[in-house]
């Protein structure tokens, strides 16, 4: 297949897609970057203009290219020196500008190797991408970098209803009055972002958040924690034994260091785990993993603590049974995780903060690929089944040389695929695979 890859179609222009296009260009492979919004680089994650939305990773670890983690910190020093603390947490909007700037610089250095197209991809046939407006984009390979889908837990919202199904939608939170109480399903990072925005925009109401275990994201330490080298007991053997070893190490060295030590091994440990082991992790440990692994900046944690101290934020553990939109407010029937039944929660608004609603079988882009047998779900239904290079496996398990997945939609194969330090490693893998196909290797 010598020189068989001339151009790659990348569906999604956020961080994953834009930075893949840049790396491909730097290796001599052309790409066409397709995004329905027309803004290339920032994506939903880094498009926010609210300075209170901070990165969850320190600036000196957020370089867009693997091997140069401090590149973003150097960029800040040159362009936004007021935010140039390498050990700090910069506004997410600045990171979006950094990604856009890198994309522009690579386009200038590698003319003709990156083409931008504004449009909504609705189908993939072979290596041809069909857009909603009827255009057909031909390529030699396709990479899905579609990012995180909107939450799917709350009932469907109506235009005049009180349920906000997508807190990231344009103006989604603007309808909430300054003194109105809100109900939130989910108590993770999305809840944090919503509360930060509301508070900064004059909101004085109260928030009640419900999640299965009532856990909130933990905070980073004052400085970067040195990794604690994982022991064999932490990386091998039954899950219960690993958990016990993790607790022992955390008591001795601190849990943040233990998590840092695990970070570079996570994808490999996930790949080694069998389906039963993965299922046990998801069922019993995932909530605790998420709040300790995906931490928030200290100033952000302080805001949550202040809201709780003021009696304006309460987080409860339980399961949502029913949601009723009453027109003038919302009620949530729920069953506490422990203890007797309690009265329904009530508020003027309900906000779905449960996180990405991954459902490839129902997705209009990937659903037909599954139905046709070109793709299949992983055994736990987390996402598309991929091989170690990110290639989509067909119904018979055969990897497709011309269809890849990168970023959050690849979570079934790699688990940690949402943070920049993890995605940039995967970008190298996919770029190398595509460049190898082009060279006939």
Tab-separated table of C-alpha atoms in Angstrom:
chain	number	residue	atom	x	y	z
A	1	UNK	CA	0.000	0.000	0.000
A	2	UNK	CA	2.866	2.388	-0.705
A	3	UNK	CA	1.777	6.020	-0.619
A	4	UNK	CA	-1.834	4.880	-0.229
A	5	UNK	CA	-2.713	7.576	2.322
A	6	UNK	CA	-2.709	10.980	0.692
A	7	UNK	CA	-5.343	12.741	2.776
A	8	UNK	CA	-7.066	12.037	6.109
A	9	UNK	CA	-10.551	13.283	6.975
A	10	UNK	CA	-10.768	14.332	10.643
A	11	UNK	CA	-14.297	14.663	12.011
A	12	UNK	CA	-14.259	17.151	14.880
A	13	UNK	CA	-12.199	20.316	15.163
A	14	UNK	CA	-11.615	20.471	18.917
A	15	UNK	CA	-8.298	19.784	20.624
A	16	UNK	CA	-7.993	16.157	19.475
A	17	UNK	CA	-8.834	16.834	15.845
A	18	UNK	CA	-6.907	20.081	15.461
A	19	UNK	CA	-3.762	18.781	17.109
A	20	UNK	CA	-3.901	15.558	15.107
A	21	UNK	CA	-4.119	17.614	11.921
A	22	UNK	CA	-1.074	19.591	13.071
A	23	UNK	CA	0.966	16.473	13.845
A	24	UNK	CA	-0.007	14.849	10.550
A	25	UNK	CA	1.092	17.957	8.673
A	26	UNK	CA	4.416	17.896	10.500
A	27	UNK	CA	4.934	14.316	9.264
A	28	UNK	CA	3.953	15.229	5.700
A	29	UNK	CA	0.398	13.817	5.718
A	30	UNK	CA	-2.418	16.061	4.493
A	31	UNK	CA	-5.747	16.295	6.278
A	32	UNK	CA	-9.126	17.900	5.947
A	33	UNK	CA	-10.436	19.099	9.300
A	34	UNK	CA	-14.238	19.134	9.517
A	35	UNK	CA	-16.177	20.888	12.261
A	36	UNK	CA	-19.788	21.999	12.364
A	37	UNK	CA	-19.102	25.134	14.471
A	38	UNK	CA	-16.404	26.606	12.262
A	39	UNK	CA	-14.157	27.243	15.253
A	40	UNK	CA	-11.097	25.023	14.992
A	41	UNK	CA	-8.954	24.183	17.997
A	42	UNK	CA	-10.858	25.195	21.106
A	43	UNK	CA	-13.812	22.825	20.930
A	44	UNK	CA	-16.428	22.886	23.694
A	45	UNK	CA	-13.868	22.315	26.449
A	46	UNK	CA	-11.749	25.399	25.758
A	47	UNK	CA	-14.206	27.740	24.073
A	48	UNK	CA	-15.431	29.233	27.352
A	49	UNK	CA	-14.722	32.948	27.785
A	50	UNK	CA	-15.383	32.867	31.530
A	51	UNK	CA	-12.040	33.301	33.299
A	52	UNK	CA	-13.303	31.408	36.338
A	53	UNK	CA	-13.285	28.195	34.315
A	54	UNK	CA	-9.753	27.036	35.050
A	55	UNK	CA	-7.765	24.150	33.676
A	56	UNK	CA	-7.679	21.046	35.851
A	57	UNK	CA	-3.996	20.452	35.020
A	58	UNK	CA	-1.086	22.773	35.810
A	59	UNK	CA	0.158	24.962	32.959
A	60	UNK	CA	3.603	23.342	32.799
A	61	UNK	CA	2.001	19.980	31.995
A	62	UNK	CA	-0.398	21.157	29.271
A	63	UNK	CA	1.805	21.364	26.194
A	64	UNK	CA	-0.104	20.184	23.133
A	65	UNK	CA	2.681	17.936	21.813
A	66	UNK	CA	3.964	14.871	23.609
A	67	UNK	CA	7.492	15.424	24.898
A	68	UNK	CA	7.113	19.194	25.406
A	69	UNK	CA	4.779	19.472	28.423
A	70	UNK	CA	5.910	23.025	29.288
A	71	UNK	CA	5.160	24.478	25.835
A	72	UNK	CA	1.880	26.013	27.006
A	73	UNK	CA	3.612	27.644	30.004
A	74	UNK	CA	6.167	29.203	27.644
A	75	UNK	CA	3.346	30.396	25.377
A	76	UNK	CA	1.617	32.021	28.343
A	77	UNK	CA	4.841	33.794	29.337
A	78	UNK	CA	5.123	35.229	25.845
A	79	UNK	CA	1.475	36.157	25.231
A	80	UNK	CA	-0.317	36.383	28.594
A	81	UNK	CA	2.340	36.981	31.259
A	82	UNK	CA	-0.271	37.738	33.923
A	83	UNK	CA	-1.199	34.038	33.800
A	84	UNK	CA	2.333	32.717	33.355
A	85	UNK	CA	2.696	30.814	36.623
A	86	UNK	CA	3.901	27.412	35.335
A	87	UNK	CA	2.640	25.699	38.485
A	88	UNK	CA	-0.744	27.431	38.285
A	89	UNK	CA	-4.057	26.697	36.602
A	90	UNK	CA	-4.734	29.050	33.709
A	91	UNK	CA	-8.196	29.979	32.371
A	92	UNK	CA	-9.442	27.365	29.923
A	93	UNK	CA	-10.214	30.008	27.318
A	94	UNK	CA	-6.520	30.876	27.104
A	95	UNK	CA	-5.739	27.259	26.400
A	96	UNK	CA	-8.189	27.389	23.510
A	97	UNK	CA	-6.291	30.372	22.109
A	98	UNK	CA	-3.028	28.455	22.500
A	99	UNK	CA	-4.373	25.466	20.544
A	100	UNK	CA	-5.716	27.741	17.812
A	101	UNK	CA	-2.355	29.509	17.622
A	102	UNK	CA	-0.464	26.234	17.258
A	103	UNK	CA	-2.809	25.137	14.477
A	104	UNK	CA	-2.248	28.422	12.615
A	105	UNK	CA	1.533	28.185	13.001
A	106	UNK	CA	1.638	24.647	11.624
A	107	UNK	CA	-0.597	25.680	8.699
A	108	UNK	CA	1.858	28.463	7.889
A	109	UNK	CA	4.862	26.152	8.171
A	110	UNK	CA	3.229	23.327	6.201
A	111	UNK	CA	1.191	25.086	3.484
A	112	UNK	CA	-1.503	23.041	1.781
A	113	UNK	CA	-1.435	20.162	4.252
A	114	UNK	CA	-4.404	21.249	6.395
A	115	UNK	CA	-7.766	22.169	4.897
A	116	UNK	CA	-10.573	23.482	7.098
A	117	UNK	CA	-14.205	22.713	6.294
A	118	UNK	CA	-17.188	24.022	8.220
A	119	UNK	CA	-19.987	21.473	8.088
A	120	UNK	CA	-21.756	18.720	9.965
A	121	UNK	CA	-20.667	15.173	9.177
A	122	UNK	CA	-23.673	12.848	9.007
A	123	UNK	CA	-22.266	9.662	7.501
A	124	UNK	CA	-19.044	7.829	6.720
A	125	UNK	CA	-19.020	5.564	3.672
A	126	UNK	CA	-15.674	3.924	3.044
A	127	UNK	CA	-13.322	6.879	3.419
A	128	UNK	CA	-15.868	9.395	2.141
A	129	UNK	CA	-17.597	11.749	4.565
A	130	UNK	CA	-21.105	12.997	3.791
A	131	UNK	CA	-22.065	16.411	5.169
A	132	UNK	CA	-25.539	17.570	6.145
A	133	UNK	CA	-25.617	20.092	3.274
A	134	UNK	CA	-25.021	17.377	0.681
A	135	UNK	CA	-21.302	17.826	0.187
A	136	UNK	CA	-19.153	14.693	-0.040
A	137	UNK	CA	-15.588	14.868	1.241
A	138	UNK	CA	-13.266	12.265	-0.201
A	139	UNK	CA	-10.256	10.998	1.742
A	140	UNK	CA	-8.091	7.914	2.142
A	141	UNK	CA	-8.742	7.427	5.871
A	142	UNK	CA	-11.116	8.843	8.486
A	143	UNK	CA	-10.483	9.696	12.142
A	144	UNK	CA	-13.407	10.330	14.479
A	145	UNK	CA	-12.491	13.036	17.005
A	146	UNK	CA	-16.019	14.063	17.903
A	147	UNK	CA	-15.329	14.873	21.552
A	148	UNK	CA	-17.787	14.502	24.399
A	149	UNK	CA	-21.533	14.270	23.663
A	150	UNK	CA	-24.044	16.164	25.784
A	151	UNK	CA	-25.485	14.521	28.919
A	152	UNK	CA	-28.371	12.097	28.409
A	153	UNK	CA	-29.595	11.423	31.954
A	154	UNK	CA	-32.307	14.047	32.464
A	155	UNK	CA	-35.598	13.807	30.542
A	156	UNK	CA	-35.745	15.608	27.226
A	157	UNK	CA	-35.989	19.345	27.735
A	158	UNK	CA	-38.529	21.579	26.018
A	159	UNK	CA	-37.865	25.128	24.907
A	160	UNK	CA	-40.124	26.599	27.590
A	161	UNK	CA	-39.495	23.943	30.258
A	162	UNK	CA	-37.431	23.988	33.407
A	163	UNK	CA	-34.993	21.200	32.508
A	164	UNK	CA	-31.585	22.200	31.137
A	165	UNK	CA	-30.302	19.087	29.407
A	166	UNK	CA	-27.119	20.603	27.975
A	167	UNK	CA	-25.503	23.151	30.311
A	168	UNK	CA	-22.954	23.955	27.584
A	169	UNK	CA	-25.597	24.987	25.050
A	170	UNK	CA	-25.566	28.669	23.996
A	171	UNK	CA	-27.279	30.715	26.701
A	172	UNK	CA	-28.381	27.569	28.526
A	173	UNK	CA	-27.879	29.040	31.988
A	174	UNK	CA	-28.941	32.607	31.200
A	175	UNK	CA	-32.592	31.934	32.082
A	176	UNK	CA	-31.793	31.142	35.713
A	177	UNK	CA	-32.797	34.029	37.963
A	178	UNK	CA	-30.461	35.458	40.565
A	179	UNK	CA	-32.483	34.121	43.512
A	180	UNK	CA	-33.779	30.876	42.001
A	181	UNK	CA	-32.874	27.506	43.471
A	182	UNK	CA	-31.510	24.798	41.183
A	183	UNK	CA	-31.406	21.019	41.251
A	184	UNK	CA	-28.376	19.320	39.733
A	185	UNK	CA	-28.059	15.690	38.689
A	186	UNK	CA	-24.396	14.776	38.993
A	187	UNK	CA	-21.746	16.143	41.333
A	188	UNK	CA	-18.608	16.032	39.179
A	189	UNK	CA	-16.672	18.495	37.070
A	190	UNK	CA	-19.689	19.728	35.102
A	191	UNK	CA	-21.490	20.629	38.329
A	192	UNK	CA	-18.412	22.563	39.402
A	193	UNK	CA	-18.311	24.539	36.149
A	194	UNK	CA	-22.012	25.378	36.351
A	195	UNK	CA	-21.800	26.623	39.935
A	196	UNK	CA	-18.722	28.722	39.185
A	197	UNK	CA	-20.478	30.410	36.269
A	198	UNK	CA	-23.711	31.021	38.165
A	199	UNK	CA	-21.964	32.476	41.195
A	200	UNK	CA	-19.789	34.785	39.098
A	201	UNK	CA	-22.889	36.059	37.278
A	202	UNK	CA	-24.691	37.178	40.410
A	203	UNK	CA	-26.632	34.056	41.305
A	204	UNK	CA	-27.616	34.006	44.994
A	205	UNK	CA	-29.842	30.915	45.133
A	206	UNK	CA	-29.240	27.463	46.527
A	207	UNK	CA	-28.209	24.291	44.734
A	208	UNK	CA	-29.019	20.690	45.616
A	209	UNK	CA	-26.938	18.118	43.763
A	210	UNK	CA	-27.627	14.396	43.691
A	211	UNK	CA	-25.308	11.647	42.493
A	212	UNK	CA	-25.098	7.930	43.118
A	213	UNK	CA	-22.457	8.294	45.844
A	214	UNK	CA	-22.524	12.001	46.621
A	215	UNK	CA	-18.823	12.515	45.841
A	216	UNK	CA	-17.272	15.798	44.712
A	217	UNK	CA	-13.972	16.261	42.820
A	218	UNK	CA	-10.959	16.463	45.092
A	219	UNK	CA	-8.512	19.373	44.944
A	220	UNK	CA	-4.936	19.498	43.722
A	221	UNK	CA	-2.270	20.183	46.309
A	222	UNK	CA	-0.440	23.487	46.589
A	223	UNK	CA	2.276	22.150	44.277
A	224	UNK	CA	2.670	19.285	41.852
A	225	UNK	CA	2.913	16.003	43.721
A	226	UNK	CA	5.842	13.762	42.881
A	227	UNK	CA	4.722	10.364	41.574
A	228	UNK	CA	4.882	7.474	43.998
A	229	UNK	CA	6.335	4.505	42.064
A	230	UNK	CA	3.601	1.847	41.839
A	231	UNK	CA	4.399	-1.449	43.523
A	232	UNK	CA	3.647	-4.855	42.042
A	233	UNK	CA	0.835	-5.158	44.551
A	234	UNK	CA	-0.795	-2.073	43.037
A	235	UNK	CA	-0.554	-3.174	39.416
A	236	UNK	CA	-1.027	-6.948	39.613
A	237	UNK	CA	-3.425	-9.389	41.160
A	238	UNK	CA	-7.069	-9.190	42.210
A	239	UNK	CA	-8.748	-5.790	42.262
A	240	UNK	CA	-9.459	-6.020	45.987
A	241	UNK	CA	-5.785	-6.631	46.735
A	242	UNK	CA	-4.743	-3.713	44.528
A	243	UNK	CA	-7.174	-1.450	46.350
A	244	UNK	CA	-5.739	-2.490	49.707
A	245	UNK	CA	-2.217	-1.785	48.466
A	246	UNK	CA	-3.316	1.593	47.117
A	247	UNK	CA	-4.722	2.530	50.502
A	248	UNK	CA	-1.507	1.447	52.207
A	249	UNK	CA	0.615	3.543	49.847
A	250	UNK	CA	-1.725	6.524	50.229
A	251	UNK	CA	-1.446	6.415	54.010
A	252	UNK	CA	2.347	6.378	53.745
A	253	UNK	CA	3.000	8.714	50.831
A	254	UNK	CA	-0.248	10.601	50.209
A	255	UNK	CA	-2.977	9.709	47.753
A	256	UNK	CA	-2.100	12.420	45.219
A	257	UNK	CA	1.352	10.968	44.689
A	258	UNK	CA	-0.127	7.493	44.293
A	259	UNK	CA	-2.485	8.765	41.596
A	260	UNK	CA	0.388	10.533	39.816
A	261	UNK	CA	2.387	7.314	39.838
A	262	UNK	CA	-0.479	5.426	38.246
A	263	UNK	CA	-1.168	7.994	35.548
A	264	UNK	CA	1.346	6.823	32.909
A	265	UNK	CA	0.355	3.193	33.495
A	266	UNK	CA	-3.411	3.543	33.404
A	267	UNK	CA	-3.962	2.830	29.705
A	268	UNK	CA	-1.749	-0.258	29.879
A	269	UNK	CA	-3.446	-1.568	33.013
A	270	UNK	CA	-6.844	-1.043	31.389
A	271	UNK	CA	-5.726	-2.882	28.254
A	272	UNK	CA	-4.468	-5.811	30.342
A	273	UNK	CA	-7.700	-6.124	32.329
A	274	UNK	CA	-10.268	-8.654	31.177
A	275	UNK	CA	-13.928	-7.777	30.751
A	276	UNK	CA	-14.876	-9.030	34.211
A	277	UNK	CA	-12.150	-6.955	35.841
A	278	UNK	CA	-13.170	-3.842	33.958
A	279	UNK	CA	-16.788	-4.397	34.954
A	280	UNK	CA	-15.835	-4.690	38.637
A	281	UNK	CA	-13.836	-1.473	38.406
A	282	UNK	CA	-16.745	0.379	36.809
A	283	UNK	CA	-19.259	-0.989	39.297
A	284	UNK	CA	-17.316	-0.475	42.506
A	285	UNK	CA	-14.383	1.915	42.088
A	286	UNK	CA	-15.027	4.282	39.210
A	287	UNK	CA	-16.680	7.102	41.232
A	288	UNK	CA	-13.758	7.221	43.661
A	289	UNK	CA	-11.257	6.981	40.823
A	290	UNK	CA	-12.887	9.886	39.000
A	291	UNK	CA	-12.914	12.334	41.925
A	292	UNK	CA	-9.321	11.590	42.898
A	293	UNK	CA	-7.903	11.294	39.384
A	294	UNK	CA	-9.655	14.308	37.806
A	295	UNK	CA	-8.915	16.953	40.399
A	296	UNK	CA	-9.759	20.653	40.484
A	297	UNK	CA	-7.643	23.707	41.212
A	298	UNK	CA	-7.396	24.848	44.818
A	299	UNK	CA	-9.210	28.183	44.223
A	300	UNK	CA	-12.090	26.300	42.600
A	301	UNK	CA	-12.334	23.916	45.533
A	302	UNK	CA	-12.434	26.937	47.836
A	303	UNK	CA	-15.508	28.267	46.016
A	304	UNK	CA	-17.336	24.967	46.549
A	305	UNK	CA	-16.384	24.972	50.222
A	306	UNK	CA	-17.682	28.528	50.580
A	307	UNK	CA	-21.014	27.641	48.975
A	308	UNK	CA	-21.396	24.695	51.335
A	309	UNK	CA	-20.464	26.817	54.355
A	310	UNK	CA	-23.073	29.389	53.333
A	311	UNK	CA	-25.729	26.679	53.119
A	312	UNK	CA	-26.108	27.264	49.390
A	313	UNK	CA	-24.810	23.896	48.198
A	314	UNK	CA	-25.775	20.460	49.412
A	315	UNK	CA	-24.677	17.218	47.788
A	316	UNK	CA	-26.623	14.043	48.528
A	317	UNK	CA	-26.027	10.399	47.618
A	318	UNK	CA	-28.900	8.587	46.001
A	319	UNK	CA	-30.621	7.384	42.881
A	320	UNK	CA	-33.025	9.504	40.840
A	321	UNK	CA	-36.366	7.766	40.398
A	322	UNK	CA	-38.418	10.350	38.530
A	323	UNK	CA	-38.234	13.950	37.353
A	324	UNK	CA	-41.328	16.129	37.026
A	325	UNK	CA	-41.273	19.425	35.157
A	326	UNK	CA	-44.167	21.349	36.693
A	327	UNK	CA	-43.861	24.414	34.525
A	328	UNK	CA	-43.014	26.735	37.393
A	329	UNK	CA	-40.405	24.390	38.850
A	330	UNK	CA	-39.008	20.875	38.953
A	331	UNK	CA	-39.321	18.034	41.465
A	332	UNK	CA	-37.026	15.010	41.720
A	333	UNK	CA	-38.108	11.815	43.460
A	334	UNK	CA	-35.086	9.954	44.747
A	335	UNK	CA	-33.959	7.061	46.905
A	336	UNK	CA	-31.091	7.812	49.311
A	337	UNK	CA	-28.058	5.562	49.103
A	338	UNK	CA	-28.462	4.906	52.812
A	339	UNK	CA	-31.260	5.597	55.243
A	340	UNK	CA	-35.000	6.064	54.983
A	341	UNK	CA	-36.812	7.599	52.048
A	342	UNK	CA	-36.825	11.381	51.954
A	343	UNK	CA	-39.126	14.001	50.436
A	344	UNK	CA	-38.690	14.955	46.797
A	345	UNK	CA	-36.108	17.615	45.985
A	346	UNK	CA	-37.609	20.781	44.534
A	347	UNK	CA	-36.218	23.780	42.685
A	348	UNK	CA	-36.943	26.210	39.903
A	349	UNK	CA	-34.545	24.523	37.474
A	350	UNK	CA	-32.992	21.119	36.879
A	351	UNK	CA	-29.536	20.963	35.280
A	352	UNK	CA	-28.134	17.709	33.896
A	353	UNK	CA	-24.483	17.605	34.966
A	354	UNK	CA	-23.991	13.854	34.687
A	355	UNK	CA	-21.234	14.181	32.128
A	356	UNK	CA	-20.872	12.909	28.570
A	357	UNK	CA	-23.715	10.731	27.347
A	358	UNK	CA	-21.719	8.289	25.219
A	359	UNK	CA	-24.052	6.033	23.221
A	360	UNK	CA	-22.405	5.080	19.914
A	361	UNK	CA	-25.265	2.817	18.866
A	362	UNK	CA	-27.708	5.730	19.007
A	363	UNK	CA	-25.328	8.287	17.519
A	364	UNK	CA	-26.323	9.246	13.953
A	365	UNK	CA	-22.702	9.030	12.819
A	366	UNK	CA	-21.531	5.806	14.483
A	367	UNK	CA	-24.854	3.994	14.763
A	368	UNK	CA	-24.947	3.102	11.055
A	369	UNK	CA	-21.333	1.903	11.221
A	370	UNK	CA	-22.333	-0.537	13.967
A	371	UNK	CA	-25.498	-1.589	12.138
A	372	UNK	CA	-23.531	-2.329	8.971
A	373	UNK	CA	-20.893	-4.375	10.801
A	374	UNK	CA	-18.054	-1.977	10.054
A	375	UNK	CA	-17.838	-1.175	13.777
A	376	UNK	CA	-18.900	-2.848	16.988
A	377	UNK	CA	-19.335	-1.910	20.636
A	378	UNK	CA	-16.867	-3.061	23.250
A	379	UNK	CA	-18.164	-5.853	25.548
A	380	UNK	CA	-19.285	-3.386	28.258
A	381	UNK	CA	-20.968	-0.953	25.879
A	382	UNK	CA	-18.654	1.914	26.846
A	383	UNK	CA	-17.877	2.832	23.266
A	384	UNK	CA	-16.577	1.556	19.957
A	385	UNK	CA	-14.252	-1.421	20.133
A	386	UNK	CA	-10.745	-0.391	19.032
A	387	UNK	CA	-7.359	-2.028	18.730
A	388	UNK	CA	-4.192	-0.713	20.380
A	389	UNK	CA	-3.586	1.715	17.499
A	390	UNK	CA	-7.061	3.228	17.712
A	391	UNK	CA	-8.432	1.426	14.661
A	392	UNK	CA	-12.128	0.530	14.724
A	393	UNK	CA	-12.851	-3.185	14.947
A	394	UNK	CA	-15.556	-4.569	12.703
A	395	UNK	CA	-18.201	-7.073	13.731
A	396	UNK	CA	-15.713	-9.919	13.202
A	397	UNK	CA	-13.005	-8.177	15.245
A	398	UNK	CA	-10.850	-7.178	12.287
A	399	UNK	CA	-9.314	-3.680	12.627
A	400	UNK	CA	-10.195	-1.232	9.860
A	401	UNK	CA	-7.008	0.268	8.383
A	402	UNK	CA	-8.937	3.350	7.259
A	403	UNK	CA	-11.081	4.199	10.299
A	404	UNK	CA	-9.678	5.474	13.610
A	405	UNK	CA	-11.051	7.010	16.813
A	406	UNK	CA	-9.212	9.561	18.951
A	407	UNK	CA	-10.052	11.447	22.139
A	408	UNK	CA	-13.004	10.898	24.498
A	409	UNK	CA	-14.888	8.507	22.149
A	410	UNK	CA	-11.932	6.093	22.472
A	411	UNK	CA	-12.526	5.550	26.195
A	412	UNK	CA	-13.572	1.897	25.842
A	413	UNK	CA	-10.100	0.974	24.590
A	414	UNK	CA	-7.903	3.342	26.587
A	415	UNK	CA	-10.073	4.581	29.488
A	416	UNK	CA	-8.076	7.762	30.149
A	417	UNK	CA	-8.766	9.741	26.981
A	418	UNK	CA	-10.144	13.092	28.181
A	419	UNK	CA	-7.138	14.993	29.577
A	420	UNK	CA	-4.569	16.651	27.316
A	421	UNK	CA	-1.556	14.721	28.711
A	422	UNK	CA	-3.310	11.481	27.757
A	423	UNK	CA	-4.718	12.590	24.407
A	424	UNK	CA	-1.414	13.966	23.140
A	425	UNK	CA	0.169	10.514	23.545
A	426	UNK	CA	-2.668	8.989	21.558
A	427	UNK	CA	-2.215	11.647	18.858
A	428	UNK	CA	1.334	10.411	18.361
A	429	UNK	CA	0.120	6.822	18.038
A	430	UNK	CA	-2.551	7.635	15.459
A	431	UNK	CA	-0.289	9.972	13.480
A	432	UNK	CA	2.417	7.304	13.402
A	433	UNK	CA	-0.065	4.659	12.257
A	434	UNK	CA	-1.359	6.849	9.426
A	435	UNK	CA	2.125	7.913	8.372
A	436	UNK	CA	3.132	4.239	8.426
A	437	UNK	CA	0.267	3.284	6.145
A	438	UNK	CA	1.273	6.067	3.794
A	439	UNK	CA	4.816	4.768	3.724
A	440	UNK	CA	3.607	1.221	3.181
A	441	UNK	CA	4.888	-0.118	6.485
